[in-house]
XYZ file of C-alpha atoms in Angstrom:
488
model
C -93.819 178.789 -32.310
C -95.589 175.765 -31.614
C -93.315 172.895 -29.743
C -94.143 169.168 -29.787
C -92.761 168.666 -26.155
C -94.308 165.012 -25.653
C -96.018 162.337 -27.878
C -100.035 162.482 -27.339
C -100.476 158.527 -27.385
C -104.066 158.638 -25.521
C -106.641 157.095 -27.647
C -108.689 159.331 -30.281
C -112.096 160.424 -29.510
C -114.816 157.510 -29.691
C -116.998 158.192 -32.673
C -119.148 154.955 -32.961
C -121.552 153.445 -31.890
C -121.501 153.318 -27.900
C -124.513 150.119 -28.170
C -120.879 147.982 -29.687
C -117.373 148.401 -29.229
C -116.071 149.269 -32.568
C -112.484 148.197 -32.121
C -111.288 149.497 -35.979
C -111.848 153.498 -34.255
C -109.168 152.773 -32.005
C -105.999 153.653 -34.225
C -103.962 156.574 -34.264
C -100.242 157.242 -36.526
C -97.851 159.110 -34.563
C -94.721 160.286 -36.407
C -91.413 160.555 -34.868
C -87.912 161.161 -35.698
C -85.594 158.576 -36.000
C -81.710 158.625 -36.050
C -80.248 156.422 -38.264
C -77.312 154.131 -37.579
C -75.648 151.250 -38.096
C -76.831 148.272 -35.571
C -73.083 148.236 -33.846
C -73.595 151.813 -33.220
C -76.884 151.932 -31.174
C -75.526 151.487 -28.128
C -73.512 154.631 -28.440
C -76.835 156.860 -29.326
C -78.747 154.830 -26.154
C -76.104 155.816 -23.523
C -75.015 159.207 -24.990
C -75.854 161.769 -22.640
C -76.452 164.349 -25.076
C -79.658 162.344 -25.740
C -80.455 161.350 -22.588
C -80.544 164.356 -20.278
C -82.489 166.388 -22.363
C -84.410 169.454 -21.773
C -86.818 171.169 -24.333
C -85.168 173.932 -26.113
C -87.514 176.744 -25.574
C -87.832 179.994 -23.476
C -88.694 178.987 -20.026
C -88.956 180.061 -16.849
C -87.207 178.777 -13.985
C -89.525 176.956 -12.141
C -90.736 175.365 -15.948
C -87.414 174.545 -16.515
C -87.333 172.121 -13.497
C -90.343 170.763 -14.260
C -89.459 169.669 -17.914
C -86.636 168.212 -16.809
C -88.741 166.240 -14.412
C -91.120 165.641 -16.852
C -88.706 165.206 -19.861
C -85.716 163.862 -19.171
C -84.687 161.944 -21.909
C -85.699 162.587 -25.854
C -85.617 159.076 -26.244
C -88.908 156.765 -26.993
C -90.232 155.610 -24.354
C -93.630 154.695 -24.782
C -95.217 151.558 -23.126
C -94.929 148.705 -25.751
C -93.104 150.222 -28.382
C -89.377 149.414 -28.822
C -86.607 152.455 -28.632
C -84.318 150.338 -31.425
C -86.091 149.573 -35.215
C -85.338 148.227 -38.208
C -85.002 150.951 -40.897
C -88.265 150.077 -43.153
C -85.925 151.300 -46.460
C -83.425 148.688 -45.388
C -84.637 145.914 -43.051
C -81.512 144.377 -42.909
C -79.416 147.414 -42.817
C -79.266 150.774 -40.936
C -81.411 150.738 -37.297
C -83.207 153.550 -36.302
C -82.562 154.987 -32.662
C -86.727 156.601 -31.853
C -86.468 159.613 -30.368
C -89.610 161.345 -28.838
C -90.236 163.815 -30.514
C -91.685 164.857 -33.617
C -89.788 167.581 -35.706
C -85.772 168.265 -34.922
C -86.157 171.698 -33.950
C -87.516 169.909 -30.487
C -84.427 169.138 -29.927
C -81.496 170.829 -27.636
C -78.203 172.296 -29.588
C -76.030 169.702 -28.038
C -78.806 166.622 -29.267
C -78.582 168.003 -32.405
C -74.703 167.726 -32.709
C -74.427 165.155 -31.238
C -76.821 163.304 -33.955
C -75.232 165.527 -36.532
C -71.886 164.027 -35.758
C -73.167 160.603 -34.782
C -75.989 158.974 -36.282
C -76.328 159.229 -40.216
C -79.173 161.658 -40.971
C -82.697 162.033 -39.170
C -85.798 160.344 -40.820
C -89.452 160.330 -40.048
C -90.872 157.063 -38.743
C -94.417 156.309 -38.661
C -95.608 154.276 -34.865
C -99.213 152.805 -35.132
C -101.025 152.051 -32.601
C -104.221 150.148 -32.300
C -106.643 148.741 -30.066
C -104.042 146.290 -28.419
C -101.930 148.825 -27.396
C -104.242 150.997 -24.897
C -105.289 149.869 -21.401
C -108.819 149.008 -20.875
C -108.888 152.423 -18.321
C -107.691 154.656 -21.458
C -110.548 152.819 -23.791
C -113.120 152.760 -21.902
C -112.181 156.441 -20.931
C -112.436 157.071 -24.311
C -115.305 155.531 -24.870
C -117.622 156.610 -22.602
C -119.644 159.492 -22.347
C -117.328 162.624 -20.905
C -119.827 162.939 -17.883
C -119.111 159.398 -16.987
C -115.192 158.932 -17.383
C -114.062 160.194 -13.945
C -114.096 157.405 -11.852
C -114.442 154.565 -14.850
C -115.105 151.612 -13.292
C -112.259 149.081 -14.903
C -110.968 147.897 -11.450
C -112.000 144.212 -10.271
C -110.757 141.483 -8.097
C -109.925 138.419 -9.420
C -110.652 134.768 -8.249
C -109.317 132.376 -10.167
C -109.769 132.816 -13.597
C -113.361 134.692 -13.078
C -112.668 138.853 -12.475
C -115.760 140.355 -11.082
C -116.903 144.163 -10.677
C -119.697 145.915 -8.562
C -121.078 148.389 -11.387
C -123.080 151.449 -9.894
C -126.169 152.000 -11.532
C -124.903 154.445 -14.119
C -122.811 152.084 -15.875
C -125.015 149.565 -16.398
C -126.150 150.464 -19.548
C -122.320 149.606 -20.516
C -121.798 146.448 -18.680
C -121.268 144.658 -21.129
C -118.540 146.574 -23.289
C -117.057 147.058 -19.536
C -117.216 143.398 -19.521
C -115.441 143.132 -22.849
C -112.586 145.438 -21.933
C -111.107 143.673 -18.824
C -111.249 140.107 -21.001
C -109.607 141.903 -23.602
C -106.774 142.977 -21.602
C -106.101 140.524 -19.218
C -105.355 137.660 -20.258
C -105.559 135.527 -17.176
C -109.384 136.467 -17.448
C -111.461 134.052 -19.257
C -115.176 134.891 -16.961
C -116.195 138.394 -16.094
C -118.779 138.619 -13.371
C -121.023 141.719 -12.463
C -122.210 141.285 -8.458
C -125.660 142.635 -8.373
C -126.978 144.313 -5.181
C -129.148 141.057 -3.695
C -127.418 138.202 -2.143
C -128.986 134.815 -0.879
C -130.116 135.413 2.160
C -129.605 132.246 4.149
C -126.094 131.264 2.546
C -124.987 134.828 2.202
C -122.988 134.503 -0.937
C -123.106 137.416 -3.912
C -125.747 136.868 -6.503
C -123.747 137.687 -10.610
C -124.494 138.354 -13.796
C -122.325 137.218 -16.453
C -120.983 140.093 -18.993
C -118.321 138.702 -20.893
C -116.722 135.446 -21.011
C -117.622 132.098 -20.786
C -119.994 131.170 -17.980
C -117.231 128.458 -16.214
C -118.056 128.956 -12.431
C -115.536 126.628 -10.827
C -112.567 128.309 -10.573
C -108.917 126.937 -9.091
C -108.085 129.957 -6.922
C -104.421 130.211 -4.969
C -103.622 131.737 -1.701
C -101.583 131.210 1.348
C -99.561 128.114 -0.588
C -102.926 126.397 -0.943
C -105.382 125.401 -3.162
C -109.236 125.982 -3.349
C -111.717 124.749 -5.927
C -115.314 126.066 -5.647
C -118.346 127.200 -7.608
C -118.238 131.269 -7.308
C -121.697 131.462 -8.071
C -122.944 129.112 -5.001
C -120.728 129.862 -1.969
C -118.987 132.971 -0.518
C -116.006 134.183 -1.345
C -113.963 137.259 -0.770
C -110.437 137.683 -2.579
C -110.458 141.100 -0.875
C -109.804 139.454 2.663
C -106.792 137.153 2.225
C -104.663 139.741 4.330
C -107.341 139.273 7.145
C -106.912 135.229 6.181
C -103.229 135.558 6.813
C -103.685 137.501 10.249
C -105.618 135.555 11.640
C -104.201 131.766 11.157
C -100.727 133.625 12.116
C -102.162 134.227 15.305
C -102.709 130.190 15.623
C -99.680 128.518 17.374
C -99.326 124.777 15.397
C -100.821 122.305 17.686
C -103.887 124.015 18.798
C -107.344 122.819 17.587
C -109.743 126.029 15.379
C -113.388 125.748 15.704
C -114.495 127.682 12.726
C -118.360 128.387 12.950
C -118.706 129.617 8.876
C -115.494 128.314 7.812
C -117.122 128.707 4.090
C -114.680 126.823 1.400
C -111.594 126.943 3.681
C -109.524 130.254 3.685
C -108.849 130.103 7.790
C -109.537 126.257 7.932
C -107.046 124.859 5.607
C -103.993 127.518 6.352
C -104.565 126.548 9.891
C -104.632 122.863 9.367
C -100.855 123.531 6.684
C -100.092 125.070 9.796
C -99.987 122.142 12.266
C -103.973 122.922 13.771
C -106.690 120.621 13.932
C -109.775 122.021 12.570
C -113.382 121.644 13.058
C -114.598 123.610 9.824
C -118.587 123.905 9.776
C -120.552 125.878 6.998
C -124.992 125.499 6.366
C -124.209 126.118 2.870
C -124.272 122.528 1.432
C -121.932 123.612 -1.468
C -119.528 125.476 0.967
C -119.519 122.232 2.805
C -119.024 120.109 0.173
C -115.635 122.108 -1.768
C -114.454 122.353 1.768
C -114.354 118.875 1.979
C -112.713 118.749 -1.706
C -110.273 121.304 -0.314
C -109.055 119.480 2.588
C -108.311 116.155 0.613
C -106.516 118.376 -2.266
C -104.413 120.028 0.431
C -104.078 117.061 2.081
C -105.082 117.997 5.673
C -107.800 115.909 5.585
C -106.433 113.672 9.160
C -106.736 117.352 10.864
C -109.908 118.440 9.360
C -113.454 117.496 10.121
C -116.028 119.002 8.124
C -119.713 119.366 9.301
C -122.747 121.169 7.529
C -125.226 122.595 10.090
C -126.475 125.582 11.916
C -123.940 127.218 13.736
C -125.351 127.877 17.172
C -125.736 123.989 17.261
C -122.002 123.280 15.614
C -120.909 126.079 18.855
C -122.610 124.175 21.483
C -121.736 120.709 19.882
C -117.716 121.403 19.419
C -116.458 121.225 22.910
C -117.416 117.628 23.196
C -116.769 116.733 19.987
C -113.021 117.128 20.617
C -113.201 115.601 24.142
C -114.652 112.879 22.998
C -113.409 112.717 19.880
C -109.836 113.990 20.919
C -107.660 114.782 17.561
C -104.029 113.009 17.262
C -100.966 114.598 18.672
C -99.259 116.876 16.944
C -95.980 116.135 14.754
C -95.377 118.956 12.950
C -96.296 121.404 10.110
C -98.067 120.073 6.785
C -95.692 120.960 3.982
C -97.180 122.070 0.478
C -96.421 120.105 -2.761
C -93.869 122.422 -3.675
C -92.308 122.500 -0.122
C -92.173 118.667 -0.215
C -90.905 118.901 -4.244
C -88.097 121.870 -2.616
C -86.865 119.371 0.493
C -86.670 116.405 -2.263
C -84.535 118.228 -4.481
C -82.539 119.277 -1.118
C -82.218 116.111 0.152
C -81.511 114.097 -3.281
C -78.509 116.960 -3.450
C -77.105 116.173 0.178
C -77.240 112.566 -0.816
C -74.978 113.475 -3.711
C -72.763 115.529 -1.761
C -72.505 112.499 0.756
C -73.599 114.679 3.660
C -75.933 113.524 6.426
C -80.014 113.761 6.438
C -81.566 114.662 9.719
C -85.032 114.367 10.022
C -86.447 117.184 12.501
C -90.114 117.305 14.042
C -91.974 118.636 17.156
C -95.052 117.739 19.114
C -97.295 119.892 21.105
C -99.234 117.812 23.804
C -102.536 119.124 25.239
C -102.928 116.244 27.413
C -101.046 113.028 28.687
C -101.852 111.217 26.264
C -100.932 113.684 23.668
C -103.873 114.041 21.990
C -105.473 117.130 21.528
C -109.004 117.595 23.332
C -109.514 121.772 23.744
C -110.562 124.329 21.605
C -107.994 127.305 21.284
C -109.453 129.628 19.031
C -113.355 130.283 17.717
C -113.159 131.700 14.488
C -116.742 133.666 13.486
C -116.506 135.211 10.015
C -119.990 136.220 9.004
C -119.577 140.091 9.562
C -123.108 140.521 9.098
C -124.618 138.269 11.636
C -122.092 135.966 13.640
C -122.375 138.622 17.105
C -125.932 137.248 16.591
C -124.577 133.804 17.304
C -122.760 134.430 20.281
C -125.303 133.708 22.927
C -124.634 129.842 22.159
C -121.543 130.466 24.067
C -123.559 130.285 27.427
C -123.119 127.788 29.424
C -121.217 125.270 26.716
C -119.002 124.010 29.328
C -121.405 123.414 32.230
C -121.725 120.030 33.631
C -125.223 120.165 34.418
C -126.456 120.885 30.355
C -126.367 117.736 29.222
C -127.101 116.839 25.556
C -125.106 119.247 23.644
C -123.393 120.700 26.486
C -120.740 119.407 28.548
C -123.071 116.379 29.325
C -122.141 115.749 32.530
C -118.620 115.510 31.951
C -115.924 117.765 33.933
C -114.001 119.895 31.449
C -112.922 122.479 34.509
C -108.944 120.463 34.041
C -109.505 121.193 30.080
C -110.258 124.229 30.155
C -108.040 126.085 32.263
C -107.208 128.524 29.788
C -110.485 129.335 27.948
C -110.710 129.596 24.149
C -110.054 133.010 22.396
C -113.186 133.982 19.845
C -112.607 135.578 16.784
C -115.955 137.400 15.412
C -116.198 139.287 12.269
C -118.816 142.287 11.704
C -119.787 145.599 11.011
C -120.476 148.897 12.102
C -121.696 151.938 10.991
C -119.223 153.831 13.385
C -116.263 155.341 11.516
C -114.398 156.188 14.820
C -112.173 153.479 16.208
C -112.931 154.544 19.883
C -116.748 154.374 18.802
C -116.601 151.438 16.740
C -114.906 149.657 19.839
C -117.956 151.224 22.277
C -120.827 150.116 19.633
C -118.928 146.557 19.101
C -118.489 145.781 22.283
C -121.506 146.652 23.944
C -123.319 143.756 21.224
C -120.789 141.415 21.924
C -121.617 141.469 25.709
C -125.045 141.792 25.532
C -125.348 138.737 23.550
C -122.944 136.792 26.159
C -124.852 138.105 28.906
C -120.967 138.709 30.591
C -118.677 141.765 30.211
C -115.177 141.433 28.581
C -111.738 141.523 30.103
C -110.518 144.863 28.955
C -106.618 143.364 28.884
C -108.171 140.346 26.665
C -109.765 141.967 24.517
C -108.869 143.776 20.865
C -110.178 145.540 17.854
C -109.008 144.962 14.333
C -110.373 146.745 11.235
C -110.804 144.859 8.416
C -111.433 146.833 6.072
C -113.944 149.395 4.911
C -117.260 148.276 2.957
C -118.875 151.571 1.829
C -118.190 155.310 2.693
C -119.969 154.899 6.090
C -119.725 151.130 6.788
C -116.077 149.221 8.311
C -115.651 145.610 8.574
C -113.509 144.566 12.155
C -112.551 141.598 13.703
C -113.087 141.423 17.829
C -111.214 139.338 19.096
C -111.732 138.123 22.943
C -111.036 135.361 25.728
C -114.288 133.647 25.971
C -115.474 134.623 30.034
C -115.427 131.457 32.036
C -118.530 132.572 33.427
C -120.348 132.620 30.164
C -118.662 128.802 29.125
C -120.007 127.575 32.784
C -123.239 129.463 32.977
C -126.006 127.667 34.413
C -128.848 126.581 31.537
């Protein structure tokens, strides 16, 4: 005898068209039993145990047994987006119907069916549509796609802002565009849905898109660490993927130190750090980086511990030292609170006023010289995975008095720089093996300083991974005074 154990609500079969998404051929009528009762009643059939530790009534074995029960423990609806308790259609403002989930009453155990025999007042068939709205876009496009192609259906993205983009593989190109369609359709956050193709600009770096669904608005508002960033997606570079890395690294900033942040693109390190209680020096070559990191820092209002330059960065590296010694920043006085920190401590501090009790005003300072100003560079932040090790050589000699120009010019900084500044540097590597990874890393790192590292001051973080055979790490290393005072 055949047993309707569980409702099938997966889509129907896709018979249209697969150039168009016909949304009309996504509708299917599933009929359930409903008890009837009277609306003070339900709550009785809801928590009735009867009806909710329920097993199939069939001949099973043991080890099925269990796994019904696992599987169905309850013969109550409880489908996504459709509600347990209805209005009886005969009587809309009568009798409510309890949904149960399944479709004929011999499905049901003995003691369900007594239980509704002697509870409810009679068993009816209800009728549950369900229509385009209702499925995910996974479980459409699932459907809709050729069998071949459904394992693996490409409906994840990342979001930025109000744009969600997607890295199609060849073989779904031919559907980008009903892809597209889908995730606007079901998100609702979504308004712009972005396809990155496989070239990039190759001196900015950023992802060349395609629109596929959506309008083509570019500037998005995106939200992360308690900030705010504004940008054009389609002109500078920006990963949503890396805002854990974001958060690692500006937590490894103590407030009061100063960030030199070679491709500091829109801001993710830059303007944490500066919320944080750093002074920045946040340089990108990308003129549009540049400029929305310049919009950031005034929106986040950091912009008295930010400085912003647009140029090359070997010449930003061999430029910053004496940037900040001459151009020392201002002593610290604390963290910079967010809007809705500041909004928070109003609302705390109008309610103390009310309450009569005291307001004490707290703050700190972190001196870096007698003056308390802040003239040395803590941390070097390189994130350009592909290239910045590349970079590295303009580390040589940055702090040697006999350079001149964009060196230490003839100025001292030995007394500055008695603890030299930690380097941050992003990149890749083809080695899957951490041991390896560290090996192949670390051997580029050093040849490009000309200097080996200090094994106790030097780390390894992975990232993340890029492709099957391809890892993104951070190295992370106390600049060798012998490289910072190398003779040019």
């Amino acid at each position: 005898m055949s047993r309707h154990l569980f409702l099938d609500a997966s889509p129907p079969p896709y018979t249209g068209s697969r150039d168009a998404l016909d949304k009309s051929l996504f509708h299917k009528k599933l009929t359930v039993i409903g008890a009837k009762t009277a609306p003070e009643r339900t709550r009785v059939l809801l928590k009735a145990n009867e009806l909710r530790k329920y097993v199939p009534y069939m001949r099973l074995t043991l080890l099925q047994v269990v796994n019904a029960a696992t599987r169905w423990s309850s013969c109550l609806m409880d489908l996504p987006k459709v509600r347990t308790v209805v209005s009886d259609p005969s009587q809309p403002d009568g009798d409510r119907l309890v949904l149960l989930r399944v479709s004929e009453k011999s499905d049901l155990t003995p003691e369900a069916k007594a239980f509704l025999d002697r509870e409810s007042k009679g068993l009816v068939n209800y009728e549950i549509d369900l229509d385009y709205d209702y499925w995910t876009a996974d479980e459409c496009l699932q459907a809709f796609l050729p069998e071949e192609l459904r394992e693996g259906s490409p409906t994840g993205f990342a979001m930025t802002g109000h744009i969600a983009h997607v890295n199609l593989n060849d073989e779904y190109l031919p559907y980008k565009y009903i892809i597209g369609q889908l995730i606007l359709d079901k998100n609702k956050r979504v308004r712009t849905v972005v396809n990155k193709l496989d070239s990039i600009d190759n001196q900015f770096r950023f992802f060349k898109m395609e629109l596929i669904a959506g309008e083509p608005e570019y500037v998005v508002e995106h939200h992360e660490s308690d900030c705010r960033f504004t940008f054009d997606f389609t002109q500078v570079y920006w990963n949503s993927r890396l805002h854990t890395e974001h958060e690692r690294l500006v937590a490894l900033f103590q407030p009061g130190e100063v960030v030199a942040d070679v491709f500091a693109g829109v801001g993710p390190f830059a303007v944490p750090a500066a919320r944080k209680g750093c002074a920045v020096l946040g340089n990108d070559l990308n003129p549009n980086s540049a400029k929305y990191l310049t919009k950031n820092v005034q929106d986040n209002r950091v912009a008295d511990v930010v400085r912003v330059s647009c140029e090359d960065g070997r010449d930003f590296i061999r430029a910053s030292v004496l940037r900040v010694y001459d151009e020392p920043f201002p002593a610290y006085t604390g963290p910079k609170p967010s809007r809705s920190q500041e909004e928070r401590e109003r609302k705390k501090q109008q309610k103390l006023a009310a309450e009569g009790k005291a307001q004490v005003e707290t703050g700190s300072s972190v001196n870096t010289d007698p003056n308390g100003q802040r003239r040395r560079i803590s941390h070097f932040v390189m994130n350009l995975p592909d290239s910045a090790i590349t970079f590295l050589d303009a580390f040589r000699g940055i702090l040697s008095d006999s350079n001149g120009g964009d060196s230490a010019g003839g100025r001292n900084l030995s007394g500055i720089y008695e603890e030299m500044p930690i380097v941050h540097c992003h990149c890749f590597t083809r080695e899957l093996e951490s041991d390896k990874a560290m090996k192949d890393i670390r051997q580029r790192v050093e040849e490009k300083l000309g200097h080996s590292l200090d094994d106790s001051e030097t780390s390894l973080h992975l990232v993340r991974s890029v492709a099957p055979n391809k890892e993104m790490y951070c190295i992370s290393f106390r600049l060798p005074r012998a490289v910072a005072f190398e003779k040019q």
